[in-house]
Coordinates of C-alpha atoms and ligand atoms in Angstrom, one line a residue:
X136 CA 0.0 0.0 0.0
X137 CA 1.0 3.4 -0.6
X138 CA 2.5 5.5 2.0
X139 CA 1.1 8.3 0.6
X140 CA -1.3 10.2 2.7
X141 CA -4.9 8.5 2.3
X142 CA -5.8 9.4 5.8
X143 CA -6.8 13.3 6.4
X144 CA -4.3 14.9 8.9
X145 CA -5.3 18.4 8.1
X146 CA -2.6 19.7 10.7
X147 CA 0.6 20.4 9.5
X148 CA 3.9 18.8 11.3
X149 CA 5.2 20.3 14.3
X150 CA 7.9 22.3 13.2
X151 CA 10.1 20.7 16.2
X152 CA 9.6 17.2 15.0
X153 CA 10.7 18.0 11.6
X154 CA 13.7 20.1 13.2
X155 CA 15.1 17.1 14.8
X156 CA 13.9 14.3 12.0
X157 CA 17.0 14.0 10.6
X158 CA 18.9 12.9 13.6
X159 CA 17.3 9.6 13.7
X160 CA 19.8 6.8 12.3
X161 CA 19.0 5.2 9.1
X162 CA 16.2 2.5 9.6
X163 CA 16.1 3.3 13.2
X164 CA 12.6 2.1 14.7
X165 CA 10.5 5.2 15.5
X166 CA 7.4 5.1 17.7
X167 CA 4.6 7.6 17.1
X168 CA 2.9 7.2 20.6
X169 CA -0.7 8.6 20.3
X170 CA -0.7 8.7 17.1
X171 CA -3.9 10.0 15.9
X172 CA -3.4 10.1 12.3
X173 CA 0.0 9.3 12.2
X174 CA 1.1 12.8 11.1
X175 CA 4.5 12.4 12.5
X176 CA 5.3 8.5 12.1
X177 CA 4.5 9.0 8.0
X178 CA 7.2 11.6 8.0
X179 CA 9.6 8.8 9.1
X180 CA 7.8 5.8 7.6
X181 CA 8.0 7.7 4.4
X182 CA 11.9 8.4 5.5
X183 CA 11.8 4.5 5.3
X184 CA 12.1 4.0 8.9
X185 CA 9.7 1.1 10.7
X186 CA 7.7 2.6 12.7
X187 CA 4.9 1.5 14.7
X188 CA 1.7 3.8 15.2
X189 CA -0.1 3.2 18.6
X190 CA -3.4 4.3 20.0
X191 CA -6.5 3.7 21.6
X192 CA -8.1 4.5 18.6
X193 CA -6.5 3.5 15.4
X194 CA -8.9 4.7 12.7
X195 CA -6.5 7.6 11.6
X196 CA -3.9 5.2 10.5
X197 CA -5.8 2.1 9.1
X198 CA -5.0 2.6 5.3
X199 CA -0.9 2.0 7.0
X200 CA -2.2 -1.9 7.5
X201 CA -1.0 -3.3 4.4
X202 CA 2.4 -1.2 4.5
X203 CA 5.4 -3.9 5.1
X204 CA 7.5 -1.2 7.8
X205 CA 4.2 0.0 9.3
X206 CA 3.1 -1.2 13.0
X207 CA -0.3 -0.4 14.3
X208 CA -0.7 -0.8 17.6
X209 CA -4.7 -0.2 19.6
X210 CA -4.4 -0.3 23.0
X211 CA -5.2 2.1 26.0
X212 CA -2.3 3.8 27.3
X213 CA -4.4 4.8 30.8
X214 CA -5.8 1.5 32.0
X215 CA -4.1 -0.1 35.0
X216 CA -2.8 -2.8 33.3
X217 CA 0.5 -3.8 31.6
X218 CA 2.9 -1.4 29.4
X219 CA 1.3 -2.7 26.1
X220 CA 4.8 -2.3 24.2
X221 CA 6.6 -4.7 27.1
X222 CA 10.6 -4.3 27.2
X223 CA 10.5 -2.8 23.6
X224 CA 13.0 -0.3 22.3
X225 CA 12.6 2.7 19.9
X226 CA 15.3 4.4 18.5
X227 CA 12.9 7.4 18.6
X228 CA 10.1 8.1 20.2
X229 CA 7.5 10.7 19.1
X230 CA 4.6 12.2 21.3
X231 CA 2.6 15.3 20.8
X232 CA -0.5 16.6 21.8
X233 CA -0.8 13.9 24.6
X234 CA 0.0 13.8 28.2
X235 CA -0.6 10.9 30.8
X236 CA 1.6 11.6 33.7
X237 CA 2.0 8.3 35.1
X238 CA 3.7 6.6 31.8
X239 CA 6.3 9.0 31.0
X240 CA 9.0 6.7 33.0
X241 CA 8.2 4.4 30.6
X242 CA 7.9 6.2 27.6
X243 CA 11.5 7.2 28.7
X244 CA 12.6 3.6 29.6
X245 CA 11.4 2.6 25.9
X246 CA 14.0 4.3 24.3
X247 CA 17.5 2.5 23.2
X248 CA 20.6 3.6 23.9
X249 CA 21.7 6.3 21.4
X250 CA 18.1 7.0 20.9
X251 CA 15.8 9.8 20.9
X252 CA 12.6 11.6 22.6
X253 CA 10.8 14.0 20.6
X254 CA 7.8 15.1 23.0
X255 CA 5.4 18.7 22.2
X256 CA 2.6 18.9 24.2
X257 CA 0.6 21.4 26.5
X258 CA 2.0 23.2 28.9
X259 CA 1.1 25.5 31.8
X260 CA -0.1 28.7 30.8
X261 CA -2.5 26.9 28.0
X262 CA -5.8 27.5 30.0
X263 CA -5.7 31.0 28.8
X264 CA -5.5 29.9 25.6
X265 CA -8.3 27.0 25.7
X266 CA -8.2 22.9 25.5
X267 CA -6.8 21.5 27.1
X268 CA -7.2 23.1 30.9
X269 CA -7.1 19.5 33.1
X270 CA -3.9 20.0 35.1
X271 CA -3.3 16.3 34.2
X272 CA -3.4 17.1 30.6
X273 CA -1.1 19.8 30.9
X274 CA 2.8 19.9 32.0
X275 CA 3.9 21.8 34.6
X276 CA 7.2 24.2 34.1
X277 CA 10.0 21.7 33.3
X278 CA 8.0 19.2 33.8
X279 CA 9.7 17.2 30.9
X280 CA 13.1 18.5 31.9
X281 CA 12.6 17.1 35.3
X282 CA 11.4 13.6 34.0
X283 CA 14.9 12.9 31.5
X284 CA 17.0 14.0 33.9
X285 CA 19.7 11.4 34.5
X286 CA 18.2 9.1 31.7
X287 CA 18.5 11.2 28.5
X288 CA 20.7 14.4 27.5
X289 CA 19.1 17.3 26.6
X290 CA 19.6 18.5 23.0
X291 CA 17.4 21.3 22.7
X292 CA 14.0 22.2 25.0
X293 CA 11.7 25.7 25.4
X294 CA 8.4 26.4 26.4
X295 CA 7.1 28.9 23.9
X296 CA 3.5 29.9 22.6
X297 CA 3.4 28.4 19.2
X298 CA 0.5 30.5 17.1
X299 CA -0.5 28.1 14.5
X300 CA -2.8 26.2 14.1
X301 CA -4.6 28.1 16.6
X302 CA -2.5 30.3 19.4
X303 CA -1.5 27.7 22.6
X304 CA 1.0 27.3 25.1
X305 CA 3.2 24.2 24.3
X306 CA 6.9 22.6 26.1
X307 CA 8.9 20.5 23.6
X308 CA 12.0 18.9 23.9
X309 CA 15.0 16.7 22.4
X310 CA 16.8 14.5 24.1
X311 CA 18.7 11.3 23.7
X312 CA 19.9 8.6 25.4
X313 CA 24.2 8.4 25.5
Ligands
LIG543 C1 -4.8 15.5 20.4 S1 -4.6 13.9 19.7 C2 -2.9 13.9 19.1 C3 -2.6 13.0 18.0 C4 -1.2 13.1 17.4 N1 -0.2 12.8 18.4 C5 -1.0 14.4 16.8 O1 -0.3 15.3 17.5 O2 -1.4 14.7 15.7 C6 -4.5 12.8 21.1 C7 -4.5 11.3 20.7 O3 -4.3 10.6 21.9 C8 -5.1 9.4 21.8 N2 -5.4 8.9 23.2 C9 -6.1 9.6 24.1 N3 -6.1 8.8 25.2 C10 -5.5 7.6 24.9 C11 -5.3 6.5 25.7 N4 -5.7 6.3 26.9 N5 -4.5 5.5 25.1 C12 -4.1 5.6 23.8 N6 -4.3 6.7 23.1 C13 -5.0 7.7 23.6 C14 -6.3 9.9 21.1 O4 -7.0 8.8 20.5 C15 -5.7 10.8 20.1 O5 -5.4 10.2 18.9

């Protein structure tokens, strides 16, 4: 199947995960965690990396099933249960737009050594701006800072307002594993 967009994702990229794209190493496995509709893990599937799209709802990235380095993952990364991606390793790991506090020491754990975390989502400051206003949606100041320190080194992290699509408060950062 083409890799070719057949799914709508009307929002552009994030301009941070395009920024730090090319730092992934050739065929390295990339995970697009709450996916949605895959807008980020196409950039590197169509890169030619494997990469495995997982989310509670994986309608956005059904026409990927018959693509050989595609993965799609359903599963529900807030029940109680088990880690659905076990001992895995990613040689990146992409979120945005998601936050559920209690996973991010193993989102961290999930990358492989000389690996990378690319992770934009809301941050503090954001209930001015609208959606989402839950504190446990939201990251505090540093908050992502806070949870690679002594796991991953920091390449590059801000918390910034971003204006399109639509003006919000967002943290992002880059990290990697030594
Ligand atoms: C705002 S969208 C972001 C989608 C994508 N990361 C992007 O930036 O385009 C949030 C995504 O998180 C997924 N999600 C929400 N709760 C989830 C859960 N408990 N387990 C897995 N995925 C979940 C939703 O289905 C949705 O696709």
């Amino acid at each position: 199947m083409s890799r070719s967009k057949t799914h709508t994702t009307r929002i552009a990229p994030s301009r941070w995960i395009v920024r730090f794209a090319n730092r992934i190493s050739r065929s390295g496995t990339v995970l697009d965690l709450a996916c949605g509709g895959g807008r980020h893990g196409r950039i590197f599937l169509a890169k030619g990396h494997p990469t495995t799209f997982l989310d509670r709802d994986c309608s956005g990235v059904e026409d990927l099933s018959g693509d050989s380095l595609a993965e799609v993952i359903s599963a529900d990364l807030e029940s109680h249960d088990s880690w659905p991606l076990a001992d895995r390793r990613f040689n990146c790991v992409v979120v945005t737009n998601y936050l559920w506090r209690p996973i991010l020491p193993r989102i961290i754990s999930s990358i492989a050594a000389g690996g990378h975390l690319l992770y934009e989502t809301f941050a503090e400051g954001n209930e001015a701006f609208g959606r989402p206003r839950r504190p446990d949606f939201i990251l505090r100041s540093g908050e992502l800072l806070d949870a690679v320190r002594g796991h991953l080194d920091v390449i590059a992290y801000e918390q910034c307002v971003l204006q399109k699509p639509s003006p919000r408060i967002v943290q992002h950062i880059a990290a990697r594993r030594p």
